[in-house]
Coordinates of C-alpha atoms and ligand atoms in Angstrom, one line a residue:
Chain A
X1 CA 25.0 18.7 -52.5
X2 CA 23.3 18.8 -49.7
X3 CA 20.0 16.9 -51.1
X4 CA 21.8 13.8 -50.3
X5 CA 21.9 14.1 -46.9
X6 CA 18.3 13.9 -46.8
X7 CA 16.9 10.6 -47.6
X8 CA 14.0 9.8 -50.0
X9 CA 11.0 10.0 -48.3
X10 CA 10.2 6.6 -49.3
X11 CA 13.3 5.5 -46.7
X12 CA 12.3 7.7 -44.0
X13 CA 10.6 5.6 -41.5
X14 CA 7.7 6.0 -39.4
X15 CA 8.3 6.3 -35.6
X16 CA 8.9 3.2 -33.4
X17 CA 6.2 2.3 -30.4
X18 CA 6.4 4.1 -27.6
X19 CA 4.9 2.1 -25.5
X20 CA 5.6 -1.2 -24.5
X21 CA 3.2 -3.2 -23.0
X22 CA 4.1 -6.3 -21.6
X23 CA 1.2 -9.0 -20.7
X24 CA 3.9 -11.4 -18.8
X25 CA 1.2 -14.2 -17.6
X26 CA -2.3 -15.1 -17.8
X27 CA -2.4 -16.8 -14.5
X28 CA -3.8 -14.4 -11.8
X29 CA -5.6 -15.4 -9.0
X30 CA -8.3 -13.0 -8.9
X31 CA -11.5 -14.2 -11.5
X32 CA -13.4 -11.1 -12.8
X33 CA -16.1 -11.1 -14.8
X34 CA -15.0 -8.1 -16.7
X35 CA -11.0 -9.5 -17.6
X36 CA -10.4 -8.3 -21.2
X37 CA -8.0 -11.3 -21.7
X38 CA -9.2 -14.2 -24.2
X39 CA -11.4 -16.4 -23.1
X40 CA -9.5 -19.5 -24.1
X41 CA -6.4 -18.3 -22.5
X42 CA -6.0 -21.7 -20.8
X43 CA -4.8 -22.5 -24.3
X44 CA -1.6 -19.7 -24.7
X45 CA 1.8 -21.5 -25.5
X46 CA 4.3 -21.7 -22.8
X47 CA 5.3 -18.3 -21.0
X48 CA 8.0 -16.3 -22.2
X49 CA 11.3 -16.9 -20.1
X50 CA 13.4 -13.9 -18.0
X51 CA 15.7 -13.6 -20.9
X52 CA 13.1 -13.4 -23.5
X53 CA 11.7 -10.4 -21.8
X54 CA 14.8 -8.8 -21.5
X55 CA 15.2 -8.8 -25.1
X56 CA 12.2 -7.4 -25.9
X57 CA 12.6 -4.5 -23.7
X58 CA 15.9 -3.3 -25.2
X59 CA 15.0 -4.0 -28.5
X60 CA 11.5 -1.8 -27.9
X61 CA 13.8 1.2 -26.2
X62 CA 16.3 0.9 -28.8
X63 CA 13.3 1.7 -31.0
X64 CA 12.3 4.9 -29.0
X65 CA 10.0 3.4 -26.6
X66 CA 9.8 5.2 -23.4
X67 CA 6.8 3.7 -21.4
X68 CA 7.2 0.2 -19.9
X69 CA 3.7 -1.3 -18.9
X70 CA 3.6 -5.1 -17.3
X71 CA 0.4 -6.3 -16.6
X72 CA -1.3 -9.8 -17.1
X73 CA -3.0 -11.5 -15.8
X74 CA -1.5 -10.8 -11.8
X75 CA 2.2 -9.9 -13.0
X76 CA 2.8 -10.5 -9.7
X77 CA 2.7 -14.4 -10.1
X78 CA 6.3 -14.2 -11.8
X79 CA 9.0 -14.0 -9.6
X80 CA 11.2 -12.0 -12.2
X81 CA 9.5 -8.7 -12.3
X82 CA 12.1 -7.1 -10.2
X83 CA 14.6 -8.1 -13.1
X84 CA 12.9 -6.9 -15.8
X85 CA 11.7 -3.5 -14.1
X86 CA 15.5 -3.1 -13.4
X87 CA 16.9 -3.2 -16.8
X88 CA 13.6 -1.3 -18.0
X89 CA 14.3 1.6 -15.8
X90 CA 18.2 1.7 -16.0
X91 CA 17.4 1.9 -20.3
X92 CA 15.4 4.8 -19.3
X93 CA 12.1 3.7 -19.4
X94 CA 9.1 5.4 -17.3
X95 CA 7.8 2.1 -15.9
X96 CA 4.6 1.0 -14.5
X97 CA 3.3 -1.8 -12.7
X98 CA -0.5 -2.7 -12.9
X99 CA -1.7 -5.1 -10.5
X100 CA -4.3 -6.3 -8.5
X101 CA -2.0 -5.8 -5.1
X102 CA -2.1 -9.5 -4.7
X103 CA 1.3 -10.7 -3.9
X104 CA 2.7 -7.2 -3.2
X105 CA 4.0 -7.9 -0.2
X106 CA 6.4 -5.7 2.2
X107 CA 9.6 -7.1 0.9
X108 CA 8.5 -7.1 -2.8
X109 CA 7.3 -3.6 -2.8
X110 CA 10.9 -2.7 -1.5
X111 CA 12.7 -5.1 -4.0
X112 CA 10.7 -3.1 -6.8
X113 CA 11.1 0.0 -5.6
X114 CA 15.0 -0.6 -5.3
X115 CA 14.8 -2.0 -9.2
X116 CA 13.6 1.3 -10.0
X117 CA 9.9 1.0 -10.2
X118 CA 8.4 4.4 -11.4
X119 CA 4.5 3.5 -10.6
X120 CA 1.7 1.7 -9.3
X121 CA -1.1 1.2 -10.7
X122 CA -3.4 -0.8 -8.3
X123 CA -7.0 -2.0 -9.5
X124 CA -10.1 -1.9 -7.3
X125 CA -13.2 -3.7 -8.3
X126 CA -15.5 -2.0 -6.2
X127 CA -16.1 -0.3 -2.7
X128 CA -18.0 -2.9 -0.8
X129 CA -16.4 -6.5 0.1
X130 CA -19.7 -7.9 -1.1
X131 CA -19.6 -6.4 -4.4
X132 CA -16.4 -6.4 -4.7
X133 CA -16.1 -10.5 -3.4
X134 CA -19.4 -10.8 -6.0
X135 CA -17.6 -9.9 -9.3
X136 CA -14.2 -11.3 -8.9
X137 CA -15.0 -14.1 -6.8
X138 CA -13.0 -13.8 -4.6
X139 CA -11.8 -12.4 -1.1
X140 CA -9.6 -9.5 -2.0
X141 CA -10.7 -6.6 -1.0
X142 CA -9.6 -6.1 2.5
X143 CA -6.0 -6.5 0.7
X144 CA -6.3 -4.1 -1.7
X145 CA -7.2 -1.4 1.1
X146 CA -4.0 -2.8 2.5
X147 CA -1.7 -2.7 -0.3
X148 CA -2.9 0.5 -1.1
X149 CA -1.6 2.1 2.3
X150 CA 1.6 0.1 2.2
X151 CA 2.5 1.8 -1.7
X152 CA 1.6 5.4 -0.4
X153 CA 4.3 4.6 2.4
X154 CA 6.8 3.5 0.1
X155 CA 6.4 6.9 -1.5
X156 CA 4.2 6.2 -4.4
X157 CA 1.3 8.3 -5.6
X158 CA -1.5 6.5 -5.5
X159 CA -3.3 5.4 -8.3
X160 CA -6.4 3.5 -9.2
X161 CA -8.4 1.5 -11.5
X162 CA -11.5 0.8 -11.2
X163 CA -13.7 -0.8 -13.9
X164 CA -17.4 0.0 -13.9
X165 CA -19.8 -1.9 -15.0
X166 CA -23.6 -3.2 -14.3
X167 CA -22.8 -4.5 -10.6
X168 CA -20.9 -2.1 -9.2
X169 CA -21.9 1.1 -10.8
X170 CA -24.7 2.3 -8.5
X171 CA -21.9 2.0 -5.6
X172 CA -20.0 4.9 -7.6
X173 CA -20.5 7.1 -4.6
X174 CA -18.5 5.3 -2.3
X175 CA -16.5 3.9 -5.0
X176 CA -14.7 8.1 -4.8
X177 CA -15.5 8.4 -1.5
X178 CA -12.9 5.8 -0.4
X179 CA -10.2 6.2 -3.1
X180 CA -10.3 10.4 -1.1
X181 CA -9.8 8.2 2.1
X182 CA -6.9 6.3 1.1
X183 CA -5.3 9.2 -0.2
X184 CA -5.5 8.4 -3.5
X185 CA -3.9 12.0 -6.4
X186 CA -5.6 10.2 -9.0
X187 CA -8.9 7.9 -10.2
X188 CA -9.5 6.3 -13.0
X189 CA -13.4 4.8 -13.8
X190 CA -13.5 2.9 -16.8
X191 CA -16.0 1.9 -18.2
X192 CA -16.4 -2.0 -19.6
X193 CA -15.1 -2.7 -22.6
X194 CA -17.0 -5.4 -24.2
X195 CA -13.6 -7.8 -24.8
X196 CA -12.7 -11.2 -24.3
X197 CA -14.7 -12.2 -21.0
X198 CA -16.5 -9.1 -20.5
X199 CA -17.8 -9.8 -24.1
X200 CA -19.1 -13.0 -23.1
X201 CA -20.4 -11.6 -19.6
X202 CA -21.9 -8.0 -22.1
X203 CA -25.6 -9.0 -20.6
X204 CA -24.3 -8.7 -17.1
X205 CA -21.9 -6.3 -17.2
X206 CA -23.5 -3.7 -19.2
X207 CA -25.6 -0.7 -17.2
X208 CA -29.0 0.9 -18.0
X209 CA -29.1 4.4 -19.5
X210 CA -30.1 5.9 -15.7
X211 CA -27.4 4.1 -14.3
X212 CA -24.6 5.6 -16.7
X213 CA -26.7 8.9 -15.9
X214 CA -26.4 8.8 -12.5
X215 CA -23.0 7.7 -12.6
X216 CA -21.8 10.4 -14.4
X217 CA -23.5 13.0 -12.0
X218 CA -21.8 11.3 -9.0
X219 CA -18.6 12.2 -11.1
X220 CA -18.9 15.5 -11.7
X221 CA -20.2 16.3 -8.1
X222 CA -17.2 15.0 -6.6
X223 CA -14.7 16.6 -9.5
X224 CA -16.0 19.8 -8.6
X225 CA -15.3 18.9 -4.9
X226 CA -11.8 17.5 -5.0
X227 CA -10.2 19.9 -7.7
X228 CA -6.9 18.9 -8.0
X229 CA -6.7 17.2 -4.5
X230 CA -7.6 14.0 -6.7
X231 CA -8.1 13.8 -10.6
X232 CA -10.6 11.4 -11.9
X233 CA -11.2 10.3 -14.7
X234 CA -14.3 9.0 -16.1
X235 CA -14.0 6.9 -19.5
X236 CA -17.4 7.1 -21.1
X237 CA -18.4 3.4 -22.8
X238 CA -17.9 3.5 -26.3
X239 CA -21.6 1.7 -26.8
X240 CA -23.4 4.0 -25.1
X241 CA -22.0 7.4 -26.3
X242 CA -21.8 5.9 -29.8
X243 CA -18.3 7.3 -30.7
X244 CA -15.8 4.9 -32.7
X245 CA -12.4 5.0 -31.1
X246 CA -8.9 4.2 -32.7
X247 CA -7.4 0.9 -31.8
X248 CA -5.1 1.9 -28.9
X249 CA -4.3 5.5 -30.5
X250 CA -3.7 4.0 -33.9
X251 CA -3.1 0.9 -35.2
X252 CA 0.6 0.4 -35.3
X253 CA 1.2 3.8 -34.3
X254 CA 2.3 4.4 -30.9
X255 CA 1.5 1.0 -29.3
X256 CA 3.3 -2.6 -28.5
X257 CA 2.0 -5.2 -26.4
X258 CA 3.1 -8.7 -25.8
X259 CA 1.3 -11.5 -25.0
X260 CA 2.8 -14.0 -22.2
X261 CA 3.3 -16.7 -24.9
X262 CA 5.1 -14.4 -27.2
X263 CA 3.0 -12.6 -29.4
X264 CA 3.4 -9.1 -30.5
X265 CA 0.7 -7.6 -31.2
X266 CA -0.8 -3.6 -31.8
X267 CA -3.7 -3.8 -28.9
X268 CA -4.0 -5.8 -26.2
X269 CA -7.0 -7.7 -27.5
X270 CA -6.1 -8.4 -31.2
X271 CA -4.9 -12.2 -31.0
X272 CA -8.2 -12.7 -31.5
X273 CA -9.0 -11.6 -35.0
X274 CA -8.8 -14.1 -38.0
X275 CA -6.8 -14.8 -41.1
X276 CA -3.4 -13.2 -39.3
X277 CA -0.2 -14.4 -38.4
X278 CA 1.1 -12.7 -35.1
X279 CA 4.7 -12.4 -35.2
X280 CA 6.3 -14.3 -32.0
X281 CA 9.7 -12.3 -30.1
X282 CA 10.9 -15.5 -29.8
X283 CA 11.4 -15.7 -33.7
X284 CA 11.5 -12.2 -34.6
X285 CA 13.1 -8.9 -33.6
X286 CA 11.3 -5.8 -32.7
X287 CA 12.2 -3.6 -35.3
X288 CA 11.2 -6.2 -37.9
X289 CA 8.0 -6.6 -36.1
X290 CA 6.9 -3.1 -35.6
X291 CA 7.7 -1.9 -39.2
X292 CA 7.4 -4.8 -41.4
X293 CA 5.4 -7.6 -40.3
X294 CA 2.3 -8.0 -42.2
X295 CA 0.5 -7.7 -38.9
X296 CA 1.2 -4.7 -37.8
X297 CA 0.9 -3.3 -41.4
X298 CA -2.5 -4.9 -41.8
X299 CA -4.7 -1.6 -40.6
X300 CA -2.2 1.1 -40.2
X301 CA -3.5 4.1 -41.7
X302 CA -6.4 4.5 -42.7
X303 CA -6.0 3.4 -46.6
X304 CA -7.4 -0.1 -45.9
X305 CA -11.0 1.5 -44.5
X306 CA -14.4 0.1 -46.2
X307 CA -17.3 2.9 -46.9
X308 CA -18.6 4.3 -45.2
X309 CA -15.3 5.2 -43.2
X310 CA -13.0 5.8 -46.4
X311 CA -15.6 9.0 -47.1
X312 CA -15.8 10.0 -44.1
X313 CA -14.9 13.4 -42.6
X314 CA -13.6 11.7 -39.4
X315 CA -11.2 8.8 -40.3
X316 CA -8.3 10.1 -39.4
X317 CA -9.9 10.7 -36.5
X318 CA -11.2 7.2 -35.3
X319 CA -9.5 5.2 -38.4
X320 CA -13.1 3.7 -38.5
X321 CA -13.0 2.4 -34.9
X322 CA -11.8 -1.1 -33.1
X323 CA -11.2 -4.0 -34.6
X324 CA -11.7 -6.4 -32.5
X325 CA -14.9 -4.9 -31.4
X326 CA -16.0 -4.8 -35.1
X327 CA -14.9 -8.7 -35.7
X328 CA -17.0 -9.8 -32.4
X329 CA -20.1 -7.7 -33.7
X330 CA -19.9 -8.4 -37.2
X331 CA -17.9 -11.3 -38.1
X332 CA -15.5 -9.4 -39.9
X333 CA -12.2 -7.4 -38.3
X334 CA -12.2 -5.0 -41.5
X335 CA -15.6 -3.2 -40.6
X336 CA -16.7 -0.2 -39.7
X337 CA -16.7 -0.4 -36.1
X338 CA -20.5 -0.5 -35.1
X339 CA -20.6 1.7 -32.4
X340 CA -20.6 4.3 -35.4
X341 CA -23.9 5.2 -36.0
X342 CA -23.3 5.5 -39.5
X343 CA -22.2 1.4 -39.4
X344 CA -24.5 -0.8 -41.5
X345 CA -24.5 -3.0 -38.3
X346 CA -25.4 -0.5 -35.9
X347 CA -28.4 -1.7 -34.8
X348 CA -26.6 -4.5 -33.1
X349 CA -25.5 -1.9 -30.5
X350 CA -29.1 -0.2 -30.1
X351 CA -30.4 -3.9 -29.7
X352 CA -27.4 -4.9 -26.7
X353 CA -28.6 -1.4 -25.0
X354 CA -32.3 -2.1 -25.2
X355 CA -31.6 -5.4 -23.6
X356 CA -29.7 -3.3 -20.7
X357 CA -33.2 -1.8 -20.4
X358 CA -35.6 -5.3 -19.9
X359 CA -36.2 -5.7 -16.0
X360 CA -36.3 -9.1 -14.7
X361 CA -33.6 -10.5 -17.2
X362 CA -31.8 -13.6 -15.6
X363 CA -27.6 -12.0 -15.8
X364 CA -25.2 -15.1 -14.8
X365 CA -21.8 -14.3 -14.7
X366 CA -19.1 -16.5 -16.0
X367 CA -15.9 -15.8 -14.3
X368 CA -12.7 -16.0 -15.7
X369 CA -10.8 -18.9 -14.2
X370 CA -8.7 -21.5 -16.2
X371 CA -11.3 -24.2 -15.9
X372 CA -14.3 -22.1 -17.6
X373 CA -11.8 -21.1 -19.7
X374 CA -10.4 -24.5 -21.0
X375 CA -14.4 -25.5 -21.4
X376 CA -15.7 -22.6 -23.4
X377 CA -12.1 -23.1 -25.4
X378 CA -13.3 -19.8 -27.5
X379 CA -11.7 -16.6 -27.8
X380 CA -14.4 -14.0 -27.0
Chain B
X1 CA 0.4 34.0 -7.2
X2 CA 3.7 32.0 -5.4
X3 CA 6.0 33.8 -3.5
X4 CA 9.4 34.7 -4.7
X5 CA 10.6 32.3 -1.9
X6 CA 8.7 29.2 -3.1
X7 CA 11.0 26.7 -4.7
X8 CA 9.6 24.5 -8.0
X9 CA 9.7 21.1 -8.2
X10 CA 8.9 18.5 -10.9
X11 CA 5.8 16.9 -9.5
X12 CA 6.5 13.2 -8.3
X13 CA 3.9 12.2 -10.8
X14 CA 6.6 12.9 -13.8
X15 CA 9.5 12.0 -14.6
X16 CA 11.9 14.6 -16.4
X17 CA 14.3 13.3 -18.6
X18 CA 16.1 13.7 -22.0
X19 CA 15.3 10.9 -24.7
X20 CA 17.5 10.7 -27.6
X21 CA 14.5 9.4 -29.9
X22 CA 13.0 12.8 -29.6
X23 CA 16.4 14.9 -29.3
X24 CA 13.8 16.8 -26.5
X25 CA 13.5 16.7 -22.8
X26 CA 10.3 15.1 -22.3
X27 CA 8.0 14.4 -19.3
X28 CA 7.3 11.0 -18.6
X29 CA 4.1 10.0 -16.8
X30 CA 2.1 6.5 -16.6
X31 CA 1.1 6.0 -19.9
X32 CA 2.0 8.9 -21.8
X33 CA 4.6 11.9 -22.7
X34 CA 4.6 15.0 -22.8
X35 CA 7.4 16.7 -25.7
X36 CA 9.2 19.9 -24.3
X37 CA 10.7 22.4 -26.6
X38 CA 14.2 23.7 -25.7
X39 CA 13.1 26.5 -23.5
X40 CA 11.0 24.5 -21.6
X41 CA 13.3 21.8 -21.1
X42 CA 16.2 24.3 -19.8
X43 CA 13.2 26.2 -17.5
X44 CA 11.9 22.3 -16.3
X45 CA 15.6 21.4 -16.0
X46 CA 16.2 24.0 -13.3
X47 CA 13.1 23.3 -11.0
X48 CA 14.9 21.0 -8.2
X49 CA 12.9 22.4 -5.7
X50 CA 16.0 24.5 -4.6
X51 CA 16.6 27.3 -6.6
X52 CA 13.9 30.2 -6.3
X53 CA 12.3 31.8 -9.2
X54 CA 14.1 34.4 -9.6
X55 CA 17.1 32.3 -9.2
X56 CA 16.1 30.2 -12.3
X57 CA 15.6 33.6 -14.2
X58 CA 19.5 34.5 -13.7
X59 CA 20.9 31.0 -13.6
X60 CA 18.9 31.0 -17.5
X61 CA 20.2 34.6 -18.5
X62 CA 23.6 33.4 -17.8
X63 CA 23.5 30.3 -19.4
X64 CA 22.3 31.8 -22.6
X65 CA 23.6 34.9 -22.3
X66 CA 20.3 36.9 -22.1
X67 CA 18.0 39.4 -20.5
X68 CA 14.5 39.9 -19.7
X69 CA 13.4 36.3 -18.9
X70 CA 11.6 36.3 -15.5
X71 CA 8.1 37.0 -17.9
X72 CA 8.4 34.4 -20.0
X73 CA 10.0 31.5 -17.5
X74 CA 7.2 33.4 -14.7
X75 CA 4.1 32.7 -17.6
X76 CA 5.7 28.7 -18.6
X77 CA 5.7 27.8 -14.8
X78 CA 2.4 29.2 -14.3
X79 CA 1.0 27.0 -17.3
X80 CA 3.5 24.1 -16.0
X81 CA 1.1 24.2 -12.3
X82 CA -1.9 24.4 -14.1
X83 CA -0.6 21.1 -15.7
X84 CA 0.1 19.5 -13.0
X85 CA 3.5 19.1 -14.1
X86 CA 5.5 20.9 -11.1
X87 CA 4.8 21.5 -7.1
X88 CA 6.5 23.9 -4.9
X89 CA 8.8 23.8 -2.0
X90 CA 7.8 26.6 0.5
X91 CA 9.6 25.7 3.9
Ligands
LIG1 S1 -9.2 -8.3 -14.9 FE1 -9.2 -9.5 -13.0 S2 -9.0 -11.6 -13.7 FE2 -8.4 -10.3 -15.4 S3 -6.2 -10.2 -15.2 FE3 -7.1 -8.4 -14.1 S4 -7.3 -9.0 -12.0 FE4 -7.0 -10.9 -13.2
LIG2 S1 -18.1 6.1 -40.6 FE1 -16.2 5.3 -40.0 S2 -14.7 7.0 -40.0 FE2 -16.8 7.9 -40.0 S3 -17.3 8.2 -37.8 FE3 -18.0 6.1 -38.3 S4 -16.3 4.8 -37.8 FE4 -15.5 6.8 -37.9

């Protein structure tokens, strides 16, 4: 009969991640403003070890994972990279390397390109030392300009990162203009997202109305100027164009990420929401993890959605929007997210983007370094 | 239009590889994946940046013992440079 040889639906199971993010440190030397890590990092257990790592990436490709992300913090900082990029690439993983160029020297570029390294992704803060120096404190820029030559000549495309935010935005212009001189194929201009210290630095970091305007202009002028010489993309700030968006494509639906000290979690950011236990890969395998820890069960789907979400036309869509955001805003992880105009809480976004609009506000910046970090001893 | 000289190549961007989760060929690229069908994978599996178009066409009929392919693999490689996904060998 051949019914049997298809199982109950009930014991068909979902998909595993496909992509595995791994956060191997919070130490980096750079301090921006902007750093979607917690703010209390200074508090994270002790660092996973070589072997811990390797574990988790052939558990994760074992489970159909096929994109290998390590970022931080400065991944850099660890001297084991080139180890885990190796067995990440010979399992078949597509795997990426997102740093700020600090520490990529000549000899570690070649000792990760010889592990297999697929790609670089290389983050700019801005175009002018002085803004650039301003918001992450720090004298990196000439660097990156460097770094950025020496990937190209090891054969990489290059790629870059650039996060936009109050500061920096009005510089957009020459922002392009020197990713086209350094050859870059491709651009990426995100916008803040209002996480961990960028939460706490929202007043400083978050642009007027005319200045996302503007930037978006200078965007499309140079798009329809560079073709397909260089892609950019622009990532429009969920406060401003008012549109929920899924917790990294879904919660518990595509996406794995790992914190230095262990935890696994379904977005980068969601350590900090309450009343959960995060699974640690030092206690528990990746297959348990991904399809039955309470965790990553906890909003999968969009069953669990409070009104005005659960009626709404375009749940499946957003799944009511991001947690975390909605827990900072609101107090409570299970709301709508309040970007959504429909949100009860909305106004709390109309009132940050007003305050974007007052002239003459005083804007400190607290930058993320382990001493601010173990003072405010908070997570957002 | 590309000359019938100009050789396809996966675009260094991608990587082109089968992946037994997906029983597909797939193309992998920083942060995402594209899913091929069969006849995409078997067209993407013959752009080394050696073979000609033309030679992909027969190289294909052979393999699955067919005729009448150069539209169809001539239309997918077309869509495949639009994506991005290949580049082309001319020298
Ligand atoms: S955002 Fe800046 S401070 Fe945070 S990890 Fe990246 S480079 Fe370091
Ligand atoms: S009400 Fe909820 S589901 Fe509807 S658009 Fe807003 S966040 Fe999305």
């Amino acid at each position: 009969m051949d019914t049997l040889l298809v199982p109950p639906a009930a014991l068909q199971r979902r998909p595993g991640p496909l992509w595995l993010l791994a956060e191997v440190t919070y130490r980096c030397p750079l301090h921006c403003a902007f750093c979607y890590n917690p703010v209390d990092f200074a508090q994270a257990g002790p660092e996973l070890s070589t072997d811990d790592w390797l574990k988790v990436i052939r558990e994760a490709r074992a489970l159909g994972a096929a994109q290998f992300g390590i970022s931080g913090g400065e991944p850099l900082v660890r001297d084991d990279i080139e180890i885990l990029v190796r067995e990440a690439r010979q399992l078949g993983f597509y795997t990426n390397l997102i740093t700020s160029g600090v520490g990529l020297t000549e000899a570690r570029l070649a000792a990760l390109k010889d592990a297999g390294l697929d790609h670089i992704q290389l983050s700019f803060q801005d175009a002018t030392r002085e803004a650039n120096d301003l918001i992450t404190n720090t004298r990196t820029f000439d660097l990156k300009r460097k770094v950025a030559a020496m990937t190209k000549a090891a054969g990489y495309p290059t790629v870059i990162n650039c996060v936009l935010h109050r500061t920096n935005i009005d510089h957009l212009d020459r922002i392009i203009e020197m990713a086209v001189e350094i050859g870059a194929e491709y651009l990426e201009l995100a916008n803040t997202q209002y996480h961990g210290w960028a939460f706490l630095n929202r007043e400083a970091l978050m642009p007027t109305a005319a200045q996302l305007a503007e930037a978006e202009a200078v965007t499309e002028r140079w798009k329809a100027r560079l073709g397909k010489k260089m892609r950019i993309l622009f990532v429009t700030p969920d406060y401003q164009t008012k549109k929920p968006k899924k917790c990294m494509n879904g919660w518990g639906e595509v996406f794995l990420s790992v914190t230095p000290d262990g935890l696994a979690l379904p977005c980068h950011t969601a350590r900090m929401l309450p009343g959960l236990t995060f699974p640690n890969v030092r206690d528990h395998g990746i297959d348990w993890i991904w399809h039955d820890s309470p965790l990553f069960n906890r909003f999968r789907g969009t069953a669990w959605l409070p009104e005005p979400c659960q009626s709404c036309e375009d749940k499946d869509k957003d799944h009511g929007g991001c947690r975390c955001q909605a827990f900072m805003l609101t107090g409570q992880a299970d709301a709508t997210d309040p970007v959504c105009p429909k949100s009860p809480n909305h106004r709390l976004i109309e009132t940050a983007l007003a305050d974007a609009e007052k002239p003459g506000t005083v804007r400190p910046l607290v930058f993320r370094d382990p001493k601010n970090s173990a003072r405010l001893a908070r997570p957002f | 239009m590309t000359a019938d000289s100009a050789r396809p190549a996966i675009n260094r961007l991608f990587r082109f590889q089968w992946e037994p989760a997906q029983q597909a060929h797939v193309l992998l690229y920083p942060e995402g994946m594209v899913k091929l069908n069969q006849s995409a994978g078997e067209i993407l599996k013959r752009c080394d940046g050696a073979r000609t178009v033309p030679q992909i066409v027969a190289d294909l009929e052979a393999a699955f013992n067919a005729s009448g392919l150069a539209a169809e693999v001539e239309a997918f490689l077309e869509m495949a440079d639009a994506q991005n996904w290949i580049t082309w060998n001319t020298d």
